[in-house]
Short mmCIF file of C-alpha atoms in Angstrom, two decimals:
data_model
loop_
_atom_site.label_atom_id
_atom_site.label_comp_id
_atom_site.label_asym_id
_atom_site.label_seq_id
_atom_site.Cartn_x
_atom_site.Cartn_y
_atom_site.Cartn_z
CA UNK A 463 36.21 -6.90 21.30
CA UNK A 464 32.96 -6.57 23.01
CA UNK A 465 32.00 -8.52 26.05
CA UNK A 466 28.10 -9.12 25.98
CA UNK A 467 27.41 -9.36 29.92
CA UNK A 468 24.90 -8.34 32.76
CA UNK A 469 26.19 -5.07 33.77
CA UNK A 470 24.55 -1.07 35.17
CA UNK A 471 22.82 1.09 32.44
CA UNK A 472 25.36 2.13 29.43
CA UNK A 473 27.64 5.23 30.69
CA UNK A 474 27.57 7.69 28.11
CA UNK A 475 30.95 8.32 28.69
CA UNK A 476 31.96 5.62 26.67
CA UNK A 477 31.59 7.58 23.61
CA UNK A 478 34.38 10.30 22.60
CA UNK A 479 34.23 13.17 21.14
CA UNK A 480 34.03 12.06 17.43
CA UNK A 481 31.56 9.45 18.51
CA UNK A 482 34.16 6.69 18.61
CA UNK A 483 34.18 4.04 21.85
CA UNK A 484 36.99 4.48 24.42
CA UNK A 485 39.53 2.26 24.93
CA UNK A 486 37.86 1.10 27.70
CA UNK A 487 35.68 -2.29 27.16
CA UNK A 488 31.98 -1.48 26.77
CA UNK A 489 29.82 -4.48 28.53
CA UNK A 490 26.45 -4.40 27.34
CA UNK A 491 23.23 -5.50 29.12
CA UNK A 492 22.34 -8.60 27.81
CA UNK A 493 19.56 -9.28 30.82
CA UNK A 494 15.81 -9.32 29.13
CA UNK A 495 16.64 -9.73 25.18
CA UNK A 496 12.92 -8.46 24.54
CA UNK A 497 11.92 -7.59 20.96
CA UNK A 498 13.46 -3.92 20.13
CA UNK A 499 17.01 -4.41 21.77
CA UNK A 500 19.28 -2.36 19.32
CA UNK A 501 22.26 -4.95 20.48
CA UNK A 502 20.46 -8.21 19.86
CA UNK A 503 22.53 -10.29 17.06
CA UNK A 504 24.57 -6.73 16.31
CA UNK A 505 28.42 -6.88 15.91
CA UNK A 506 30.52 -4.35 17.58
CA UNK A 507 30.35 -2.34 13.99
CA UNK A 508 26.76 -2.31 14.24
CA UNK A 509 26.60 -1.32 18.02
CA UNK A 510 29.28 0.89 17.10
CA UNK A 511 26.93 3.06 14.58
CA UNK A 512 23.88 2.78 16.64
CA UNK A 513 25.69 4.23 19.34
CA UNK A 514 26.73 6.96 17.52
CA UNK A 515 23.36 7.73 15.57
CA UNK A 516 22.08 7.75 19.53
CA UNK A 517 24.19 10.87 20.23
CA UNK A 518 23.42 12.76 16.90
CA UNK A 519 19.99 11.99 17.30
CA UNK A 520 20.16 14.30 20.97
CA UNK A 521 21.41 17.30 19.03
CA UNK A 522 17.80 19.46 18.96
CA UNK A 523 18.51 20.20 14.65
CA UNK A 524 18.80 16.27 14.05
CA UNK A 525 17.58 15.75 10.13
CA UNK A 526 18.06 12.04 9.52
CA UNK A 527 19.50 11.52 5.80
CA UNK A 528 20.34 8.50 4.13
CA UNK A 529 22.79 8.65 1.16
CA UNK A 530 22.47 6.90 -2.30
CA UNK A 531 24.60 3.77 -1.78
CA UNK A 532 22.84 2.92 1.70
CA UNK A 533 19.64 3.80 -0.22
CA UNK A 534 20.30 1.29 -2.76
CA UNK A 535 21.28 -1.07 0.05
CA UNK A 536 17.95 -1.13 1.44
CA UNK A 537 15.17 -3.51 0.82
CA UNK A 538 11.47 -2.60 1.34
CA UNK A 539 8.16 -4.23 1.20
CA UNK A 540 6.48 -4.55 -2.46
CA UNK A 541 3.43 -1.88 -3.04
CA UNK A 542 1.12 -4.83 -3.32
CA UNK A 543 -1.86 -4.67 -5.84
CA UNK A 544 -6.03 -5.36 -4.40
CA UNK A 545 -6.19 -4.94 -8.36
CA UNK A 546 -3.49 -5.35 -11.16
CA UNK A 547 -3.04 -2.62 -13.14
CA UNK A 548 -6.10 -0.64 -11.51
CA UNK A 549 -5.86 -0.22 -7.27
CA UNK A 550 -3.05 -0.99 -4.69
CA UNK A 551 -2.44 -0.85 -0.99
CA UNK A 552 -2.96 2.47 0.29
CA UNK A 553 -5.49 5.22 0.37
CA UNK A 554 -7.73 6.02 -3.00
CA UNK A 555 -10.01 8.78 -3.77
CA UNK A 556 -12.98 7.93 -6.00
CA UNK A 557 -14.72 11.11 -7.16
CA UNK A 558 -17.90 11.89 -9.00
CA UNK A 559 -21.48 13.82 -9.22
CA UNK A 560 -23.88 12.49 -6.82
CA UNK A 561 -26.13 9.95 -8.12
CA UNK A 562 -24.31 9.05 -11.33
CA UNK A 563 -23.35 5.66 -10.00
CA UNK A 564 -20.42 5.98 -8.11
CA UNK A 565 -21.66 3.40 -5.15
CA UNK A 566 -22.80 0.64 -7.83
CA UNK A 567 -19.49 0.99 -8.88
CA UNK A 568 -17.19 0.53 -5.74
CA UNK A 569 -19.94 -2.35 -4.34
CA UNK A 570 -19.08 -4.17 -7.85
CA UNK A 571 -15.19 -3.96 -7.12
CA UNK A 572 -16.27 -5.10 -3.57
CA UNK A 573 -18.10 -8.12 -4.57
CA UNK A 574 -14.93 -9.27 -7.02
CA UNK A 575 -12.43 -8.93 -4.50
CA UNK A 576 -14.31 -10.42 -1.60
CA UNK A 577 -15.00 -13.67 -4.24
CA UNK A 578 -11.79 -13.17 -6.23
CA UNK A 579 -14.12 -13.14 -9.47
CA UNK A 580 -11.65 -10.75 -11.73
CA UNK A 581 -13.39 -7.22 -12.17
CA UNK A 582 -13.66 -6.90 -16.26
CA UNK A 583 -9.97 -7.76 -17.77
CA UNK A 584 -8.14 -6.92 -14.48
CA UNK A 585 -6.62 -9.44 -11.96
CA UNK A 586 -7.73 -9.39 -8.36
CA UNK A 587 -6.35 -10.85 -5.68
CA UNK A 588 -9.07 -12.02 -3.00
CA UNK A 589 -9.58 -11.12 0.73
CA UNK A 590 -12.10 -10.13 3.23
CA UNK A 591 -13.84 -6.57 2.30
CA UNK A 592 -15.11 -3.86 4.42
CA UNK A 593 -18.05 -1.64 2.69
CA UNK A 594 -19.45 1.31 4.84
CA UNK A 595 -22.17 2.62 3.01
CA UNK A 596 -22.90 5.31 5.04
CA UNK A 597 -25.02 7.43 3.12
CA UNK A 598 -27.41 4.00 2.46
CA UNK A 599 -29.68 1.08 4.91
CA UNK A 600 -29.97 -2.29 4.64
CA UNK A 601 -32.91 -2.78 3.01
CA UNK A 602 -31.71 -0.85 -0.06
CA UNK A 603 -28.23 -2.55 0.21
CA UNK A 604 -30.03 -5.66 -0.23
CA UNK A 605 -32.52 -5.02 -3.25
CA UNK A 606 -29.11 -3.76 -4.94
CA UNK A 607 -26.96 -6.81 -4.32
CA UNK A 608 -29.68 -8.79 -5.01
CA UNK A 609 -29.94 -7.54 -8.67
CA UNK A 610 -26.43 -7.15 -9.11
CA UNK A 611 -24.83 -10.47 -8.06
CA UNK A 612 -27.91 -13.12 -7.06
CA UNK A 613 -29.43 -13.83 -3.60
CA UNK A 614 -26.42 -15.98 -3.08
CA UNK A 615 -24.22 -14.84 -0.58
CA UNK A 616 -20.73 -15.41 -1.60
CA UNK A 617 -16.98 -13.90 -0.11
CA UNK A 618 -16.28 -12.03 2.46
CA UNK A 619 -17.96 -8.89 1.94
CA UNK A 620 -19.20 -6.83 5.39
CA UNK A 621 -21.36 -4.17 4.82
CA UNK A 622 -22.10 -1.23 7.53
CA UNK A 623 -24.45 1.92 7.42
CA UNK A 624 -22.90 3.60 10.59
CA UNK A 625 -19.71 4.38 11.55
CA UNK A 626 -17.52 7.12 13.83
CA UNK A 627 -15.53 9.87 12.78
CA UNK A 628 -11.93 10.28 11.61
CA UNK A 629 -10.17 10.56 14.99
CA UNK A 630 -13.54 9.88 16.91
CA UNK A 631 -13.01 6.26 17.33
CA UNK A 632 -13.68 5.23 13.30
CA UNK A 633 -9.53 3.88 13.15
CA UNK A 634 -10.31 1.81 16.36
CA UNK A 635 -13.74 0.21 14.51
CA UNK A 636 -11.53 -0.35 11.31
CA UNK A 637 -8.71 -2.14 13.65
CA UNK A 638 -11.86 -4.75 14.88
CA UNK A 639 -12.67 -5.32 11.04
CA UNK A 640 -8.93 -6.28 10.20
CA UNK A 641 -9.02 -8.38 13.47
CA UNK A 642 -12.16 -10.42 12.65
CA UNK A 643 -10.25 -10.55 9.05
CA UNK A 644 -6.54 -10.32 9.14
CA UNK A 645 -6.44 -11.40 5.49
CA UNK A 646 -8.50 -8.43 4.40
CA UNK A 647 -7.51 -6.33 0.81
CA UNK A 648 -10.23 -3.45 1.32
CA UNK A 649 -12.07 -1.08 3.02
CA UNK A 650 -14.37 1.59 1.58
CA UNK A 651 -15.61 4.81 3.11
CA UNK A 652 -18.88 5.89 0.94
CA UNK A 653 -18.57 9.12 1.67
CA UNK A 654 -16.10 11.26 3.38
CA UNK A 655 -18.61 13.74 4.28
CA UNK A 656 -19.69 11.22 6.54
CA UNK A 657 -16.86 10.27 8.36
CA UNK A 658 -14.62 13.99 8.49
CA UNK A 659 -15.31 15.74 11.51
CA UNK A 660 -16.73 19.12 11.50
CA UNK A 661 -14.91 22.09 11.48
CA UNK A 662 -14.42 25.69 10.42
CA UNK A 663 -11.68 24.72 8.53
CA UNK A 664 -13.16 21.65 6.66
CA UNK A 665 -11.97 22.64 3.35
CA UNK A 666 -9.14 24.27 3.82
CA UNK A 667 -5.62 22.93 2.48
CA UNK A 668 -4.23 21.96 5.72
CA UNK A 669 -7.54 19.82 7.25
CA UNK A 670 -7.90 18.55 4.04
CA UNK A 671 -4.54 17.30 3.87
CA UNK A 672 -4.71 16.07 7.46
CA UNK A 673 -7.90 14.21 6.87
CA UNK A 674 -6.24 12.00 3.23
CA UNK A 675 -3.12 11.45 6.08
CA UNK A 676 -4.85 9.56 8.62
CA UNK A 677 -6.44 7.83 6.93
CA UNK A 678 -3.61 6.97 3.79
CA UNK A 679 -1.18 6.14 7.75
CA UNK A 680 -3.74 3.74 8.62
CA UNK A 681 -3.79 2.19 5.51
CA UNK A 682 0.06 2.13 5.14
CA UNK A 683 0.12 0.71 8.70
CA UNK A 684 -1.97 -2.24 8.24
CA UNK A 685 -0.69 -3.11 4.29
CA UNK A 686 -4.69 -2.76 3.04
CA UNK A 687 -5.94 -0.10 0.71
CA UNK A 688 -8.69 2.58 1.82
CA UNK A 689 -11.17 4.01 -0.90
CA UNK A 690 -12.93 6.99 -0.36
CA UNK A 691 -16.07 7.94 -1.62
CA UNK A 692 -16.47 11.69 -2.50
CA UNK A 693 -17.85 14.28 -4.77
CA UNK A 694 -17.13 16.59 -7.08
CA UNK A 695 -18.66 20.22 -7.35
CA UNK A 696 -20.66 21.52 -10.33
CA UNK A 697 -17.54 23.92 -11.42
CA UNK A 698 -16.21 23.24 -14.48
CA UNK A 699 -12.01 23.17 -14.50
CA UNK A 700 -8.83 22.94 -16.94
CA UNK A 701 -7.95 19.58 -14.82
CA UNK A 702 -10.78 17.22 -14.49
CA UNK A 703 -9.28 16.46 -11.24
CA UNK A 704 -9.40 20.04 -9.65
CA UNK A 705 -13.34 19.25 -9.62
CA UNK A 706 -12.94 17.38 -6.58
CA UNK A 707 -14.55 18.71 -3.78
CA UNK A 708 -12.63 20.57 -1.55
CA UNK A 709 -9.24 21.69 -2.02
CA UNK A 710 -6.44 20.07 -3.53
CA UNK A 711 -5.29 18.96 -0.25
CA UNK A 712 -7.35 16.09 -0.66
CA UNK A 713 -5.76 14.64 -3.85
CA UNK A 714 -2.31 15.81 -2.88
CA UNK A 715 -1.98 13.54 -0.11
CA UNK A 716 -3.68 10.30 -1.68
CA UNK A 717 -2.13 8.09 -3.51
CA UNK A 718 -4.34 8.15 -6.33
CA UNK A 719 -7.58 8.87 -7.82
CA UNK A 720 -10.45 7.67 -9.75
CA UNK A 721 -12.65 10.67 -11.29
CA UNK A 722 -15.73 9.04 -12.82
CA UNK A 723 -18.46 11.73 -14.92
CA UNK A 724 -20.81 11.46 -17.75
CA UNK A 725 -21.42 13.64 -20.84
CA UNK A 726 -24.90 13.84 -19.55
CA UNK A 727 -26.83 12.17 -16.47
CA UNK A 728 -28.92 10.12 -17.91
CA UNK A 729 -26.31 8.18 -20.13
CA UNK A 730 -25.32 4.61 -19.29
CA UNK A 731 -22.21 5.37 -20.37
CA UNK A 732 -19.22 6.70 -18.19
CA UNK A 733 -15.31 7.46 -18.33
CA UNK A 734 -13.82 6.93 -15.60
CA UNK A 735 -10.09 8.73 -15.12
CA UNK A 736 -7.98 7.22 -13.18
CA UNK A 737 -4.10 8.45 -11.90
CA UNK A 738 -1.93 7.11 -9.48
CA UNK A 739 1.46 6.33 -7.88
CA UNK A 740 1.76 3.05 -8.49
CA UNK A 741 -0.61 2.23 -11.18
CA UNK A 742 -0.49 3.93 -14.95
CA UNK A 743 -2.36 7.00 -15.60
CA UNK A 744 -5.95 5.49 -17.41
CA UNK A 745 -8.97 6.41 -19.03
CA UNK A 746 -11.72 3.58 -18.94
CA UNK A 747 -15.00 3.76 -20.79
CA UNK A 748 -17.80 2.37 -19.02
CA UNK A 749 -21.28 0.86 -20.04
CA UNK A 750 -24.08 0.19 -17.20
CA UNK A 751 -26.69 -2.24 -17.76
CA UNK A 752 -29.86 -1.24 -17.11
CA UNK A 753 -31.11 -5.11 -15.54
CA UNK A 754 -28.21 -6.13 -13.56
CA UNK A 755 -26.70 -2.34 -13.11
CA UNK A 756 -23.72 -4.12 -13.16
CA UNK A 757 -20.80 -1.39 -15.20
CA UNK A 758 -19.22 -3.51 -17.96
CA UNK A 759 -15.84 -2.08 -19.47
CA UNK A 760 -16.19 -1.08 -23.42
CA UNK A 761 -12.45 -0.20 -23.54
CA UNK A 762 -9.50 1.77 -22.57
CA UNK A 763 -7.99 5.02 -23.97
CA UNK A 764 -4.74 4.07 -23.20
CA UNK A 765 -2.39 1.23 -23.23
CA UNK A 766 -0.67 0.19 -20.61
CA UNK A 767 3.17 0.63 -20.92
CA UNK A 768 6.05 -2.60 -20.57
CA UNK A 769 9.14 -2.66 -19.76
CA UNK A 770 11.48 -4.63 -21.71
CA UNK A 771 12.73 -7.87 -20.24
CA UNK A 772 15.48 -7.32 -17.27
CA UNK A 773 18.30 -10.04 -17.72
CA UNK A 774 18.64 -10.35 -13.78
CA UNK A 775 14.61 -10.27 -13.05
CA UNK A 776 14.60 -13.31 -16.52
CA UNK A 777 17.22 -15.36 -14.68
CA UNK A 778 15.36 -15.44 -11.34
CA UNK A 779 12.17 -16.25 -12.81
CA UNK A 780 14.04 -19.29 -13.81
CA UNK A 781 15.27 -19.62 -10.48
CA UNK A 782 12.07 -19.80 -9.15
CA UNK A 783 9.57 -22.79 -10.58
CA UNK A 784 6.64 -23.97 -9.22
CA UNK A 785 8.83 -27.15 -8.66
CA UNK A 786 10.90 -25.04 -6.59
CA UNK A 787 8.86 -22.18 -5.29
CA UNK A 788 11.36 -20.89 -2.98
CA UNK A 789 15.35 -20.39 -2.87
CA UNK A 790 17.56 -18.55 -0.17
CA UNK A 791 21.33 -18.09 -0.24
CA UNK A 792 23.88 -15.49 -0.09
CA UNK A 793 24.55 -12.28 -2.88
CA UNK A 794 27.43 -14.34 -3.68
CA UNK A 795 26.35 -17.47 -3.80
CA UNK A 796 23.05 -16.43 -6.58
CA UNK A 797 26.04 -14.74 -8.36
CA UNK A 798 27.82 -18.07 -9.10
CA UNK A 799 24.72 -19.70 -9.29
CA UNK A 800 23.46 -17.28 -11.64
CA UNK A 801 27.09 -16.52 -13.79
CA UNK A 802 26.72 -12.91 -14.29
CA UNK A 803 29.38 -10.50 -14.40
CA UNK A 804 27.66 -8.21 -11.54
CA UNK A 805 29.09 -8.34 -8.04
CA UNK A 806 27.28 -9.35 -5.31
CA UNK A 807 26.45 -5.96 -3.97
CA UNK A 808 25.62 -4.46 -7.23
CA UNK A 809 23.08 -8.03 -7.67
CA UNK A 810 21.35 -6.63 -3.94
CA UNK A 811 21.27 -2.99 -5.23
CA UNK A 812 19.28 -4.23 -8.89
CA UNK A 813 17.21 -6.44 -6.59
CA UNK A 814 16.26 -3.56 -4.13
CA UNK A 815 15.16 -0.79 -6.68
CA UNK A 816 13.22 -3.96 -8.79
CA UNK A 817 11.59 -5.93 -5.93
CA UNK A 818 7.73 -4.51 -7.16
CA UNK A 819 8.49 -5.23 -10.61
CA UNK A 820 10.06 -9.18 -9.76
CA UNK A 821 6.81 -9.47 -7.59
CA UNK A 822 4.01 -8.00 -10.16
CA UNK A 823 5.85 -9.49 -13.77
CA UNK A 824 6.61 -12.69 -12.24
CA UNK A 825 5.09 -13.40 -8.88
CA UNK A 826 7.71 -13.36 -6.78
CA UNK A 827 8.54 -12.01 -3.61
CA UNK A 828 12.19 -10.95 -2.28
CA UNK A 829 13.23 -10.11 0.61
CA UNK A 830 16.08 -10.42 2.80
CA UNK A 831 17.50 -11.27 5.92
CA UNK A 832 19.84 -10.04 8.20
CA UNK A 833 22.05 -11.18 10.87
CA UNK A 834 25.04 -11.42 12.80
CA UNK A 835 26.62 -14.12 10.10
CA UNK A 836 25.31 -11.46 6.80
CA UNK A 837 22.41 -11.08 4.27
CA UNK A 838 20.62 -13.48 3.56
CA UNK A 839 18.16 -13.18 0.05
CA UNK A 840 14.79 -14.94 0.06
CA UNK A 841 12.59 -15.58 -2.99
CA UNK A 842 9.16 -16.88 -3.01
CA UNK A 843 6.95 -17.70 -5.74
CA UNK A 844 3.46 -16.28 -4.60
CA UNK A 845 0.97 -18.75 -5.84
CA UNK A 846 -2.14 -16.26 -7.08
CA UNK A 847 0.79 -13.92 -8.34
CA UNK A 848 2.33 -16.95 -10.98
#
């Protein structure tokens, strides 16, 4: 058995050939348990595998893989929605002509998630909004909130008309915003021309792709979602979605889209397409009224598909009340709690590849936790989610 003690730096002659321990006792520096330590609450299994991934990870053609069943072992965060059904953490592209209303559009789902008013039939789910309208000023940004949603200043919504570059110091000016507002759901870039950095290369595959990628990291980094304001070119195409601007790069790395046009420019009426990772593929027809111009939804093209009820997902949701809005416990105990004729690893494995779905059909969140006495499984009824 392992000895945890003060002791030198780890020999690495500890390790044979087949990446096994010696026979020889392996003391391990206990000295300074600061957050990181591989061997903090580890058994000697777990040191055992770290210490071997160590040395594999020193040959220069390392390729980490991960196989099914450790896969299906693993439990990650739920893609959270800013918008059921419509927009979700991460970064969003939101194409169109210029001046067929694309700004009026993204302030109005602005203004409902910074108040948590719900934009047409969809569910949002409130926090602090960052708008940089950086093709507009302030004086215009006010006559057009004014008419849109009253003189009566309401949420959390910041508005700026300047801001750096990609990679010029606009990441670290996005960082203050989610300081000031750590509960924040959205930031919007209106437009990318504005905020990509000049270059020969601008629209070719590779910047293109480069540019979505920062941008789509930050936003994975800090759990918020990033829309981006850009155009389309005049060129007609097959795929309404090739008439982005730029190459494909730019829609390739995103993780979805909105493409809003008209039949003609001065209609009040627009579609708006919309595809996505996370969220169904959509077509939403759009009416703008002329007073408040304010977009109203006339209907969708598409209905949105359902699963059919998941035993396991049914019998949690029972689990889980607003009496009792949260429950922990072993695989095996939820398994005799529960009655079901899975085993306890086959209950994590279900739980793992359905965590979005328990989270967006019933509001709750699972997650687990892990230490030196097993796995422990959490569930929490979010409160704006039920």
């Amino acid at each position: 058995m392992f000895e945890y003690k003060k002791t030198a730096a780890l020999d690495s002659s500890a390790l044979t050939d087949e990446g096994q321990l010696s026979n020889n006792s392996v003391n391990i520096i206990a000295e300074n348990l600061v957050k990181g330590n591989p061997y903090i609450e580890k058994t000697p299994e777990e040191i055992e595998k770290w210490l071997r991934q160590r040395e594999q990870m020193q040959n220069p053609y390392y390729l980490h893989m991960v196989g099914m069943d450790e896969l299906m072992s693993q439990t990650f965060p739920v893609k959270e929605a800013v918008i059921d059904n419509l927009l979700y953490k991460g970064a969003y592209l939101f194409a169109g002509a210029p001046k067929i209303g694309k700004s009026f559009l993204v302030l109005q789902i602005a203004y409902a998630i910074s108040t948590g008013q719900p934009l047409w039939e969809y569910h949002v789910h409130p926090g602090a909004v960052l708008y940089l309208a950086l093709e507009d000023q302030y004086q215009r940004l006010q006559e057009r909130m004014a008419r849109m949603f009253g003189v009566d200043g309401q949420g959390d919504l910041m508005l700026a008309v300047n801001a750096k570059q990609i990679g010029q110091g606009l990441e670290k000016q996005m960082e203050y915003f989610l300081m000031r507002y750590p509960h924040a759901q959205l930031i919007i870039i209106d437009t990318l021309q504005k905020v990509r950095e000049i270059s020969g290369e601008r629209y070719s595959y590779a910047n293109d792709y480069d540019i979505i990628s920062r941008l789509k990291t930050f936003a994975d980094n800090y759990n918020i979602c990033i829309l981006i304001v850009h155009h389309t070119r005049k060129q007609q195409a097959e795929d309404s979605f090739e008439m982005i601007s730029g190459t494909t790069g730019l829609l390739a790395c995103a993780d979805g889209a909105f493409l809003m046009h008209k039949e003609r420019r001065t209609d009040n009426r627009a579609i708006v397409d919309i595809v996505g990772r996370d969220q169904p593929d959509q077509r939403l027809r759009l009416f703008r009224d002329e007073e408040t111009l304010t977009w109203t939804l006339e209907g969708a093209d598409c209905e949105l598909w359902k699963a059919p009820p998941d035993p396991l997902l049914e019998q949690v949701a029972q689990l889980v009340t607003p009496e009792h809005p949260t429950w922990s416990g072993t695989a095996t105990e939820l398994v005799e709690l529960l009655q079901n004729d899975l085993t306890p690893i086959g209950v994590v494995k279900r739980l793992n590849s359905r965590a979005n779905r328990l989270y967006s059909d019933y509001g709750i969140r699972y997650e687990t936790n892990r230490n030196h006495s097993g796995r422990t499984l959490i569930f929490t009824l979010i409160s704006d989610q039920a």
